């Protein structure tokens, strides 16, 4: 599990005085990128090798709103792995309080957006970081 | 069902050359607002009466990417209704091609974010527009 | 001058209950794209021919806030033209009321981001639409 | 001068493969908030006391693009001060390279958006942090 801190900006809020619901998907992306970096592979590097991780599914449950200036944490973990896709899970917290939780699923594709199997090094890395019981 | 057209701007895209995944939730919001307006009640008016429709769940499946300058359509329909919440469903299309589909669920709350039952006029409006088989 | 209408979404607002200041630059982009389309050349087509219009300067003066659900208009005009750059000017209005006004400057570059002279057809189009006294 | 680091996310980029021009105004906001916090007054607290700092002018010059995964720095300084407004200046850098520079001007207003003079403590704080020669 990787933990990232994010400070909520005015730009993130809407007139209900809380973070706009679509912005949590940006928080998930930031968490996912830092999870990959911590796992030993930068997403930037994956693209340089000619691969992409587009999104085919995203979902989020919202429990309590994040508000302006809150210093929230994004907990990202790898909770699903097939030969050519990953599923990441996210918890957005303020201190111990769970604000939101979600998932995203990503096929592994080449430059023509065709699904491809993971290269061995990437596969091994994911196997190492996969959380079995989440 | 309400149909809204949206032109994809540069601002909506990311460096993969397609619309950023979080922005579909903004498209959903735009579709939802126009669906409400067409149904005879403006969301702005709901807030003026002291009520809100925050989001407690959102999900999206991505089939084909929307790209810069595409003139996409958002089809919004009301597919769930309880005494104090609604579920909206969305289809994002380019011509006949389904690009993405999703759902959002919204409790009806007052200014203190407490769930409340719908006023009679709003309830009747939703009953009229509810799509039974979606 | 080209006039585009935009409906303000929740996504555009911030907790001050008005449109976030950075979002006006997105409105400018939308106005610019439609101005080009109306002038007979789509920005999408310019990129397909291997050229780009990046931004080297942007500015905005804010007079009155645009608010949720407002149906604003963006007036875009071409107010500057050199051998290899354009300047666009924008007025954001709600009815007759001027909410904001701004400018953006764009060099014309090739795929390696080197400034290049306009092709003849594009140059002639801009000369035709240039507003002399703005 | 306050220095803030920001990691560029996919959400920040557009299909030109660089940060969308409007997003620099969000970086400025993040820099401004942290500058205020470092100076001893949180913007959140200013709002709690019934005051706001809306924006009446923003501008940005773009020299080199920030790209995905770049760890950029935002240098924020207070470069203008009147009885009821401030001007902030920003430099966006990647290492020593200046990517963009800009300014924003903010009147000090009360809840009815009327300009008001600074309270003594805020005025003294700004006088202390004002950079005379910028």
PDB file of N, CA and C in Angstrom, chain C residues 16-109:
ATOM      1  N   UNK C  16     -16.308  29.693  -3.325  1.00  0.00           N
ATOM      2  CA  UNK C  16     -16.748  31.082  -3.200  1.00  0.00           C
ATOM      3  C   UNK C  16     -18.106  31.254  -3.908  1.00  0.00           C
ATOM      4  N   UNK C  17     -18.589  30.152  -4.548  1.00  0.00           N
ATOM      5  CA  UNK C  17     -19.883  30.203  -5.218  1.00  0.00           C
ATOM      6  C   UNK C  17     -19.835  30.851  -6.584  1.00  0.00           C
ATOM      7  N   UNK C  18     -18.641  30.882  -7.181  1.00  0.00           N
ATOM      8  CA  UNK C  18     -18.482  31.492  -8.506  1.00  0.00           C
ATOM      9  C   UNK C  18     -17.506  30.640  -9.322  1.00  0.00           C
ATOM     10  N   UNK C  19     -17.357  30.988 -10.582  1.00  0.00           N
ATOM     11  CA  UNK C  19     -16.452  30.219 -11.440  1.00  0.00           C
ATOM     12  C   UNK C  19     -15.001  30.417 -11.007  1.00  0.00           C
ATOM     13  N   UNK C  20     -14.253  29.328 -10.890  1.00  0.00           N
ATOM     14  CA  UNK C  20     -12.831  29.384 -10.527  1.00  0.00           C
ATOM     15  C   UNK C  20     -12.058  30.161 -11.589  1.00  0.00           C
ATOM     16  N   UNK C  21     -11.141  31.022 -11.164  1.00  0.00           N
ATOM     17  CA  UNK C  21     -10.511  31.961 -12.101  1.00  0.00           C
ATOM     18  C   UNK C  21      -9.747  31.304 -13.249  1.00  0.00           C
ATOM     19  N   UNK C  22      -9.173  30.147 -12.997  1.00  0.00           N
ATOM     20  CA  UNK C  22      -8.434  29.462 -14.063  1.00  0.00           C
ATOM     21  C   UNK C  22      -9.332  28.949 -15.177  1.00  0.00           C
ATOM     22  N   UNK C  23     -10.603  28.720 -14.862  1.00  0.00           N
ATOM     23  CA  UNK C  23     -11.509  28.147 -15.859  1.00  0.00           C
ATOM     24  C   UNK C  23     -11.853  29.109 -16.987  1.00  0.00           C
ATOM     25  N   UNK C  24     -11.642  30.411 -16.754  1.00  0.00           N
ATOM     26  CA  UNK C  24     -11.888  31.367 -17.850  1.00  0.00           C
ATOM     27  C   UNK C  24     -10.942  31.093 -19.018  1.00  0.00           C
ATOM     28  N   UNK C  25      -9.758  30.564 -18.737  1.00  0.00           N
ATOM     29  CA  UNK C  25      -8.829  30.253 -19.830  1.00  0.00           C
ATOM     30  C   UNK C  25      -9.342  29.076 -20.670  1.00  0.00           C
ATOM     31  N   UNK C  26     -10.104  28.196 -20.046  1.00  0.00           N
ATOM     32  CA  UNK C  26     -10.778  27.140 -20.811  1.00  0.00           C
ATOM     33  C   UNK C  26     -11.893  27.743 -21.665  1.00  0.00           C
ATOM     34  N   UNK C  27     -12.629  28.699 -21.106  1.00  0.00           N
ATOM     35  CA  UNK C  27     -13.671  29.369 -21.904  1.00  0.00           C
ATOM     36  C   UNK C  27     -13.023  30.053 -23.116  1.00  0.00           C
ATOM     37  N   UNK C  28     -11.885  30.707 -22.883  1.00  0.00           N
ATOM     38  CA  UNK C  28     -11.174  31.364 -23.997  1.00  0.00           C
ATOM     39  C   UNK C  28     -10.822  30.322 -25.066  1.00  0.00           C
ATOM     40  N   UNK C  29     -10.316  29.171 -24.640  1.00  0.00           N
ATOM     41  CA  UNK C  29      -9.947  28.133 -25.622  1.00  0.00           C
ATOM     42  C   UNK C  29     -11.168  27.711 -26.431  1.00  0.00           C
ATOM     43  N   UNK C  30     -12.287  27.503 -25.766  1.00  0.00           N
ATOM     44  CA  UNK C  30     -13.498  27.083 -26.472  1.00  0.00           C
ATOM     45  C   UNK C  30     -13.926  28.166 -27.479  1.00  0.00           C
ATOM     46  N   UNK C  31     -13.834  29.432 -27.053  1.00  0.00           N
ATOM     47  CA  UNK C  31     -14.188  30.530 -27.957  1.00  0.00           C
ATOM     48  C   UNK C  31     -13.257  30.581 -29.160  1.00  0.00           C
ATOM     49  N   UNK C  32     -11.948  30.409 -28.905  1.00  0.00           N
ATOM     50  CA  UNK C  32     -10.922  30.454 -29.956  1.00  0.00           C
ATOM     51  C   UNK C  32     -11.162  29.348 -30.986  1.00  0.00           C
ATOM     52  N   UNK C  33     -11.447  28.145 -30.500  1.00  0.00           N
ATOM     53  CA  UNK C  33     -11.680  27.010 -31.401  1.00  0.00           C
ATOM     54  C   UNK C  33     -12.869  27.271 -32.309  1.00  0.00           C
ATOM     55  N   UNK C  34     -13.945  27.805 -31.733  1.00  0.00           N
ATOM     56  CA  UNK C  34     -15.144  28.059 -32.541  1.00  0.00           C
ATOM     57  C   UNK C  34     -14.936  29.263 -33.469  1.00  0.00           C
ATOM     58  N   UNK C  35     -14.153  30.224 -33.027  1.00  0.00           N
ATOM     59  CA  UNK C  35     -13.793  31.343 -33.914  1.00  0.00           C
ATOM     60  C   UNK C  35     -13.063  30.811 -35.145  1.00  0.00           C
ATOM     61  N   UNK C  36     -12.090  29.930 -34.934  1.00  0.00           N
ATOM     62  CA  UNK C  36     -11.335  29.356 -36.058  1.00  0.00           C
ATOM     63  C   UNK C  36     -12.256  28.559 -36.975  1.00  0.00           C
ATOM     64  N   UNK C  37     -13.111  27.751 -36.359  1.00  0.00           N
ATOM     65  CA  UNK C  37     -14.021  26.929 -37.166  1.00  0.00           C
ATOM     66  C   UNK C  37     -14.901  27.823 -38.052  1.00  0.00           C
ATOM     67  N   UNK C  38     -15.430  28.882 -37.444  1.00  0.00           N
ATOM     68  CA  UNK C  38     -16.273  29.815 -38.184  1.00  0.00           C
ATOM     69  C   UNK C  38     -15.512  30.544 -39.284  1.00  0.00           C
ATOM     70  N   UNK C  39     -14.230  30.751 -39.059  1.00  0.00           N
ATOM     71  CA  UNK C  39     -13.405  31.458 -40.041  1.00  0.00           C
ATOM     72  C   UNK C  39     -13.029  30.549 -41.199  1.00  0.00           C
ATOM     73  N   UNK C  40     -13.330  29.278 -41.077  1.00  0.00           N
ATOM     74  CA  UNK C  40     -13.100  28.371 -42.196  1.00  0.00           C
ATOM     75  C   UNK C  40     -11.948  27.409 -42.002  1.00  0.00           C
ATOM     76  N   UNK C  41     -11.356  27.398 -40.810  1.00  0.00           N
ATOM     77  CA  UNK C  41     -10.255  26.459 -40.579  1.00  0.00           C
ATOM     78  C   UNK C  41     -10.392  25.869 -39.182  1.00  0.00           C
ATOM     79  N   UNK C  42     -10.439  24.558 -39.099  1.00  0.00           N
ATOM     80  CA  UNK C  42     -10.581  23.915 -37.805  1.00  0.00           C
ATOM     81  C   UNK C  42      -9.203  23.714 -37.182  1.00  0.00           C
ATOM     82  N   UNK C  43      -9.126  23.923 -35.872  1.00  0.00           N
ATOM     83  CA  UNK C  43      -7.826  23.744 -35.223  1.00  0.00           C
ATOM     84  C   UNK C  43      -7.361  22.298 -35.345  1.00  0.00           C
ATOM     85  N   UNK C  44      -8.304  21.383 -35.344  1.00  0.00           N
ATOM     86  CA  UNK C  44      -8.005  19.969 -35.508  1.00  0.00           C
ATOM     87  C   UNK C  44      -7.250  19.748 -36.838  1.00  0.00           C
ATOM     88  N   UNK C  45      -7.683  20.500 -37.863  1.00  0.00           N
ATOM     89  CA  UNK C  45      -7.090  20.387 -39.204  1.00  0.00           C
ATOM     90  C   UNK C  45      -5.667  20.970 -39.203  1.00  0.00           C
ATOM     91  N   UNK C  46      -5.497  22.083 -38.469  1.00  0.00           N
ATOM     92  CA  UNK C  46      -4.160  22.685 -38.375  1.00  0.00           C
ATOM     93  C   UNK C  46      -3.181  21.668 -37.801  1.00  0.00           C
ATOM     94  N   UNK C  47      -3.608  20.960 -36.765  1.00  0.00           N
ATOM     95  CA  UNK C  47      -2.723  19.941 -36.171  1.00  0.00           C
ATOM     96  C   UNK C  47      -2.480  18.787 -37.131  1.00  0.00           C
ATOM     97  N   UNK C  48      -3.495  18.436 -37.896  1.00  0.00           N
ATOM     98  CA  UNK C  48      -3.317  17.345 -38.865  1.00  0.00           C
ATOM     99  C   UNK C  48      -2.307  17.727 -39.946  1.00  0.00           C
ATOM    100  N   UNK C  49      -2.198  19.026 -40.207  1.00  0.00           N
ATOM    101  CA  UNK C  49      -1.204  19.495 -41.195  1.00  0.00           C
ATOM    102  C   UNK C  49       0.180  19.655 -40.554  1.00  0.00           C
ATOM    103  N   UNK C  50       0.287  19.351 -39.266  1.00  0.00           N
ATOM    104  CA  UNK C  50       1.603  19.338 -38.627  1.00  0.00           C
ATOM    105  C   UNK C  50       1.972  20.614 -37.897  1.00  0.00           C
ATOM    106  N   UNK C  51       0.968  21.464 -37.656  1.00  0.00           N
ATOM    107  CA  UNK C  51       1.244  22.725 -36.972  1.00  0.00           C
ATOM    108  C   UNK C  51       0.502  22.804 -35.638  1.00  0.00           C
ATOM    109  N   UNK C  52       0.998  23.659 -34.761  1.00  0.00           N
ATOM    110  CA  UNK C  52       0.354  23.882 -33.470  1.00  0.00           C
ATOM    111  C   UNK C  52       0.294  25.374 -33.168  1.00  0.00           C
ATOM    112  N   UNK C  53      -0.630  25.730 -32.311  1.00  0.00           N
ATOM    113  CA  UNK C  53      -0.737  27.093 -31.784  1.00  0.00           C
ATOM    114  C   UNK C  53      -0.586  27.058 -30.277  1.00  0.00           C
ATOM    115  N   UNK C  54       0.608  26.827 -29.735  1.00  0.00           N
ATOM    116  CA  UNK C  54       0.734  26.869 -28.278  1.00  0.00           C
ATOM    117  C   UNK C  54       0.486  28.294 -27.772  1.00  0.00           C
ATOM    118  N   UNK C  55       0.412  28.451 -26.477  1.00  0.00           N
ATOM    119  CA  UNK C  55       0.141  29.761 -25.872  1.00  0.00           C
ATOM    120  C   UNK C  55       1.434  30.304 -25.291  1.00  0.00           C
ATOM    121  N   UNK C  56       1.775  31.572 -25.563  1.00  0.00           N
ATOM    122  CA  UNK C  56       2.948  32.155 -24.896  1.00  0.00           C
ATOM    123  C   UNK C  56       2.553  33.240 -23.900  1.00  0.00           C
ATOM    124  N   UNK C  57       1.312  33.702 -23.990  1.00  0.00           N
ATOM    125  CA  UNK C  57       0.859  34.693 -23.021  1.00  0.00           C
ATOM    126  C   UNK C  57      -0.648  34.584 -22.873  1.00  0.00           C
ATOM    127  N   UNK C  58      -1.107  34.708 -21.647  1.00  0.00           N
ATOM    128  CA  UNK C  58      -2.554  34.755 -21.393  1.00  0.00           C
ATOM    129  C   UNK C  58      -2.789  35.745 -20.268  1.00  0.00           C
ATOM    130  N   UNK C  59      -3.885  36.489 -20.355  1.00  0.00           N
ATOM    131  CA  UNK C  59      -4.234  37.387 -19.265  1.00  0.00           C
ATOM    132  C   UNK C  59      -5.743  37.542 -19.196  1.00  0.00           C
ATOM    133  N   UNK C  60      -6.217  37.864 -18.010  1.00  0.00           N
ATOM    134  CA  UNK C  60      -7.658  38.015 -17.827  1.00  0.00           C
ATOM    135  C   UNK C  60      -7.941  39.035 -16.729  1.00  0.00           C
ATOM    136  N   UNK C  61      -8.873  39.941 -16.991  1.00  0.00           N
ATOM    137  CA  UNK C  61      -9.391  40.848 -15.965  1.00  0.00           C
ATOM    138  C   UNK C  61     -10.789  40.381 -15.588  1.00  0.00           C
ATOM    139  N   UNK C  62     -11.021  40.320 -14.290  1.00  0.00           N
ATOM    140  CA  UNK C  62     -12.276  39.783 -13.779  1.00  0.00           C
ATOM    141  C   UNK C  62     -13.095  40.923 -13.181  1.00  0.00           C
ATOM    142  N   UNK C  63     -14.300  41.177 -13.729  1.00  0.00           N
ATOM    143  CA  UNK C  63     -15.131  42.285 -13.256  1.00  0.00           C
ATOM    144  C   UNK C  63     -16.284  41.814 -12.364  1.00  0.00           C
ATOM    145  N   UNK C  64     -17.032  40.833 -12.857  1.00  0.00           N
ATOM    146  CA  UNK C  64     -18.126  40.255 -12.066  1.00  0.00           C
ATOM    147  C   UNK C  64     -18.050  38.737 -12.204  1.00  0.00           C
ATOM    148  N   UNK C  65     -18.416  38.021 -11.160  1.00  0.00           N
ATOM    149  CA  UNK C  65     -18.279  36.557 -11.239  1.00  0.00           C
ATOM    150  C   UNK C  65     -19.378  35.904 -12.085  1.00  0.00           C
ATOM    151  N   UNK C  66     -18.998  34.904 -12.872  1.00  0.00           N
ATOM    152  CA  UNK C  66     -19.986  34.013 -13.489  1.00  0.00           C
ATOM    153  C   UNK C  66     -20.372  33.007 -12.415  1.00  0.00           C
ATOM    154  N   UNK C  67     -21.655  32.635 -12.385  1.00  0.00           N
ATOM    155  CA  UNK C  67     -22.142  31.748 -11.336  1.00  0.00           C
ATOM    156  C   UNK C  67     -22.770  30.487 -11.919  1.00  0.00           C
ATOM    157  N   UNK C  68     -22.987  29.522 -11.057  1.00  0.00           N
ATOM    158  CA  UNK C  68     -23.582  28.250 -11.451  1.00  0.00           C
ATOM    159  C   UNK C  68     -24.852  28.441 -12.270  1.00  0.00           C
ATOM    160  N   UNK C  69     -24.940  27.733 -13.359  1.00  0.00           N
ATOM    161  CA  UNK C  69     -26.116  27.676 -14.233  1.00  0.00           C
ATOM    162  C   UNK C  69     -26.261  28.904 -15.125  1.00  0.00           C
ATOM    163  N   UNK C  70     -25.382  29.911 -14.958  1.00  0.00           N
ATOM    164  CA  UNK C  70     -25.407  31.050 -15.875  1.00  0.00           C
ATOM    165  C   UNK C  70     -25.154  30.560 -17.308  1.00  0.00           C
ATOM    166  N   UNK C  71     -25.856  31.170 -18.247  1.00  0.00           N
ATOM    167  CA  UNK C  71     -25.602  30.890 -19.657  1.00  0.00           C
ATOM    168  C   UNK C  71     -24.799  32.078 -20.189  1.00  0.00           C
ATOM    169  N   UNK C  72     -23.491  31.938 -20.150  1.00  0.00           N
ATOM    170  CA  UNK C  72     -22.625  33.066 -20.519  1.00  0.00           C
ATOM    171  C   UNK C  72     -22.301  33.038 -22.016  1.00  0.00           C
ATOM    172  N   UNK C  73     -21.846  34.182 -22.520  1.00  0.00           N
ATOM    173  CA  UNK C  73     -21.377  34.222 -23.905  1.00  0.00           C
ATOM    174  C   UNK C  73     -19.895  34.603 -23.925  1.00  0.00           C
ATOM    175  N   UNK C  74     -19.179  33.973 -24.846  1.00  0.00           N
ATOM    176  CA  UNK C  74     -17.762  34.283 -25.043  1.00  0.00           C
ATOM    177  C   UNK C  74     -17.640  34.923 -26.412  1.00  0.00           C
ATOM    178  N   UNK C  75     -17.219  36.179 -26.461  1.00  0.00           N
ATOM    179  CA  UNK C  75     -16.980  36.851 -27.741  1.00  0.00           C
ATOM    180  C   UNK C  75     -15.496  36.795 -28.044  1.00  0.00           C
ATOM    181  N   UNK C  76     -15.136  36.164 -29.139  1.00  0.00           N
ATOM    182  CA  UNK C  76     -13.721  35.998 -29.499  1.00  0.00           C
ATOM    183  C   UNK C  76     -13.425  36.771 -30.774  1.00  0.00           C
ATOM    184  N   UNK C  77     -12.341  37.543 -30.758  1.00  0.00           N
ATOM    185  CA  UNK C  77     -11.934  38.200 -31.999  1.00  0.00           C
ATOM    186  C   UNK C  77     -10.421  38.151 -32.154  1.00  0.00           C
ATOM    187  N   UNK C  78      -9.993  38.242 -33.407  1.00  0.00           N
ATOM    188  CA  UNK C  78      -8.565  38.235 -33.730  1.00  0.00           C
ATOM    189  C   UNK C  78      -8.113  39.683 -33.711  1.00  0.00           C
ATOM    190  N   UNK C  79      -7.240  40.024 -32.772  1.00  0.00           N
ATOM    191  CA  UNK C  79      -6.865  41.436 -32.631  1.00  0.00           C
ATOM    192  C   UNK C  79      -5.382  41.693 -32.874  1.00  0.00           C
ATOM    193  N   UNK C  80      -4.626  40.653 -33.185  1.00  0.00           N
ATOM    194  CA  UNK C  80      -3.209  40.838 -33.503  1.00  0.00           C
ATOM    195  C   UNK C  80      -2.750  39.784 -34.483  1.00  0.00           C
ATOM    196  N   UNK C  81      -1.878  40.171 -35.425  1.00  0.00           N
ATOM    197  CA  UNK C  81      -1.387  39.233 -36.446  1.00  0.00           C
ATOM    198  C   UNK C  81       0.014  39.634 -36.871  1.00  0.00           C
ATOM    199  N   UNK C  82       0.969  38.708 -36.736  1.00  0.00           N
ATOM    200  CA  UNK C  82       2.312  38.940 -37.284  1.00  0.00           C
ATOM    201  C   UNK C  82       2.556  37.822 -38.302  1.00  0.00           C
ATOM    202  N   UNK C  83       3.777  37.732 -38.824  1.00  0.00           N
ATOM    203  CA  UNK C  83       4.080  36.702 -39.825  1.00  0.00           C
ATOM    204  C   UNK C  83       3.948  35.298 -39.250  1.00  0.00           C
ATOM    205  N   UNK C  84       4.048  35.193 -37.928  1.00  0.00           N
ATOM    206  CA  UNK C  84       4.037  33.855 -37.351  1.00  0.00           C
ATOM    207  C   UNK C  84       3.377  33.782 -35.981  1.00  0.00           C
ATOM    208  N   UNK C  85       2.416  34.686 -35.730  1.00  0.00           N
ATOM    209  CA  UNK C  85       1.695  34.612 -34.448  1.00  0.00           C
ATOM    210  C   UNK C  85       0.363  35.337 -34.552  1.00  0.00           C
ATOM    211  N   UNK C  86      -0.548  34.967 -33.658  1.00  0.00           N
ATOM    212  CA  UNK C  86      -1.819  35.672 -33.570  1.00  0.00           C
ATOM    213  C   UNK C  86      -2.085  36.065 -32.115  1.00  0.00           C
ATOM    214  N   UNK C  87      -2.880  37.104 -31.948  1.00  0.00           N
ATOM    215  CA  UNK C  87      -3.395  37.474 -30.632  1.00  0.00           C
ATOM    216  C   UNK C  87      -4.914  37.459 -30.706  1.00  0.00           C
ATOM    217  N   UNK C  88      -5.533  36.761 -29.766  1.00  0.00           N
ATOM    218  CA  UNK C  88      -6.984  36.722 -29.698  1.00  0.00           C
ATOM    219  C   UNK C  88      -7.447  37.496 -28.468  1.00  0.00           C
ATOM    220  N   UNK C  89      -8.587  38.154 -28.574  1.00  0.00           N
ATOM    221  CA  UNK C  89      -9.187  38.876 -27.448  1.00  0.00           C
ATOM    222  C   UNK C  89     -10.559  38.298 -27.158  1.00  0.00           C
ATOM    223  N   UNK C  90     -10.928  38.343 -25.890  1.00  0.00           N
ATOM    224  CA  UNK C  90     -12.148  37.672 -25.449  1.00  0.00           C
ATOM    225  C   UNK C  90     -12.933  38.562 -24.515  1.00  0.00           C
ATOM    226  N   UNK C  91     -14.251  38.528 -24.667  1.00  0.00           N
ATOM    227  CA  UNK C  91     -15.138  39.147 -23.689  1.00  0.00           C
ATOM    228  C   UNK C  91     -16.100  38.085 -23.195  1.00  0.00           C
ATOM    229  N   UNK C  92     -16.182  37.942 -21.876  1.00  0.00           N
ATOM    230  CA  UNK C  92     -17.122  37.000 -21.270  1.00  0.00           C
ATOM    231  C   UNK C  92     -18.280  37.813 -20.723  1.00  0.00           C
ATOM    232  N   UNK C  93     -19.490  37.528 -21.206  1.00  0.00           N
ATOM    233  CA  UNK C  93     -20.648  38.333 -20.816  1.00  0.00           C
ATOM    234  C   UNK C  93     -21.797  37.475 -20.304  1.00  0.00           C
ATOM    235  N   UNK C  94     -22.615  38.096 -19.426  1.00  0.00           N
ATOM    236  CA  UNK C  94     -23.893  37.502 -19.046  1.00  0.00           C
ATOM    237  C   UNK C  94     -24.939  38.514 -19.486  1.00  0.00           C
ATOM    238  N   UNK C  95     -25.645  38.221 -20.574  1.00  0.00           N
ATOM    239  CA  UNK C  95     -26.486  39.234 -21.198  1.00  0.00           C
ATOM    240  C   UNK C  95     -25.565  40.352 -21.667  1.00  0.00           C
ATOM    241  N   UNK C  96     -25.868  41.597 -21.280  1.00  0.00           N
ATOM    242  CA  UNK C  96     -25.025  42.718 -21.706  1.00  0.00           C
ATOM    243  C   UNK C  96     -23.895  42.998 -20.726  1.00  0.00           C
ATOM    244  N   UNK C  97     -23.923  42.341 -19.585  1.00  0.00           N
ATOM    245  CA  UNK C  97     -22.957  42.628 -18.527  1.00  0.00           C
ATOM    246  C   UNK C  97     -21.605  41.961 -18.813  1.00  0.00           C
ATOM    247  N   UNK C  98     -20.547  42.764 -18.803  1.00  0.00           N
ATOM    248  CA  UNK C  98     -19.206  42.235 -19.041  1.00  0.00           C
ATOM    249  C   UNK C  98     -18.670  41.624 -17.750  1.00  0.00           C
ATOM    250  N   UNK C  99     -18.451  40.329 -17.752  1.00  0.00           N
ATOM    251  CA  UNK C  99     -17.953  39.637 -16.553  1.00  0.00           C
ATOM    252  C   UNK C  99     -16.434  39.610 -16.510  1.00  0.00           C
ATOM    253  N   UNK C 100     -15.816  39.394 -17.679  1.00  0.00           N
ATOM    254  CA  UNK C 100     -14.363  39.280 -17.726  1.00  0.00           C
ATOM    255  C   UNK C 100     -13.898  39.557 -19.142  1.00  0.00           C
ATOM    256  N   UNK C 101     -12.640  39.962 -19.270  1.00  0.00           N
ATOM    257  CA  UNK C 101     -12.068  40.203 -20.595  1.00  0.00           C
ATOM    258  C   UNK C 101     -10.615  39.767 -20.568  1.00  0.00           C
ATOM    259  N   UNK C 102     -10.133  39.239 -21.681  1.00  0.00           N
ATOM    260  CA  UNK C 102      -8.761  38.752 -21.681  1.00  0.00           C
ATOM    261  C   UNK C 102      -8.161  38.668 -23.054  1.00  0.00           C
ATOM    262  N   UNK C 103      -6.901  38.229 -23.090  1.00  0.00           N
ATOM    263  CA  UNK C 103      -6.144  38.066 -24.333  1.00  0.00           C
ATOM    264  C   UNK C 103      -5.274  36.832 -24.242  1.00  0.00           C
ATOM    265  N   UNK C 104      -5.010  36.235 -25.394  1.00  0.00           N
ATOM    266  CA  UNK C 104      -4.001  35.174 -25.464  1.00  0.00           C
ATOM    267  C   UNK C 104      -3.168  35.394 -26.716  1.00  0.00           C
ATOM    268  N   UNK C 105      -1.880  35.064 -26.621  1.00  0.00           N
ATOM    269  CA  UNK C 105      -0.980  35.181 -27.788  1.00  0.00           C
ATOM    270  C   UNK C 105      -0.421  33.808 -28.133  1.00  0.00           C
ATOM    271  N   UNK C 106      -0.417  33.506 -29.433  1.00  0.00           N
ATOM    272  CA  UNK C 106      -0.056  32.163 -29.914  1.00  0.00           C
ATOM    273  C   UNK C 106       0.919  32.218 -31.071  1.00  0.00           C
ATOM    274  N   UNK C 107       2.130  31.713 -30.903  1.00  0.00           N
ATOM    275  CA  UNK C 107       3.018  31.567 -32.058  1.00  0.00           C
ATOM    276  C   UNK C 107       2.542  30.376 -32.894  1.00  0.00           C
ATOM    277  N   UNK C 108       2.907  30.370 -34.147  1.00  0.00           N
ATOM    278  CA  UNK C 108       2.580  29.268 -35.037  1.00  0.00           C
ATOM    279  C   UNK C 108       3.848  28.420 -35.136  1.00  0.00           C
ATOM    280  N   UNK C 109       3.754  27.157 -34.736  1.00  0.00           N
ATOM    281  CA  UNK C 109       4.967  26.326 -34.680  1.00  0.00           C
ATOM    282  C   UNK C 109       4.744  24.987 -35.409  1.00  0.00           C
TER     283      UNK C 109
END
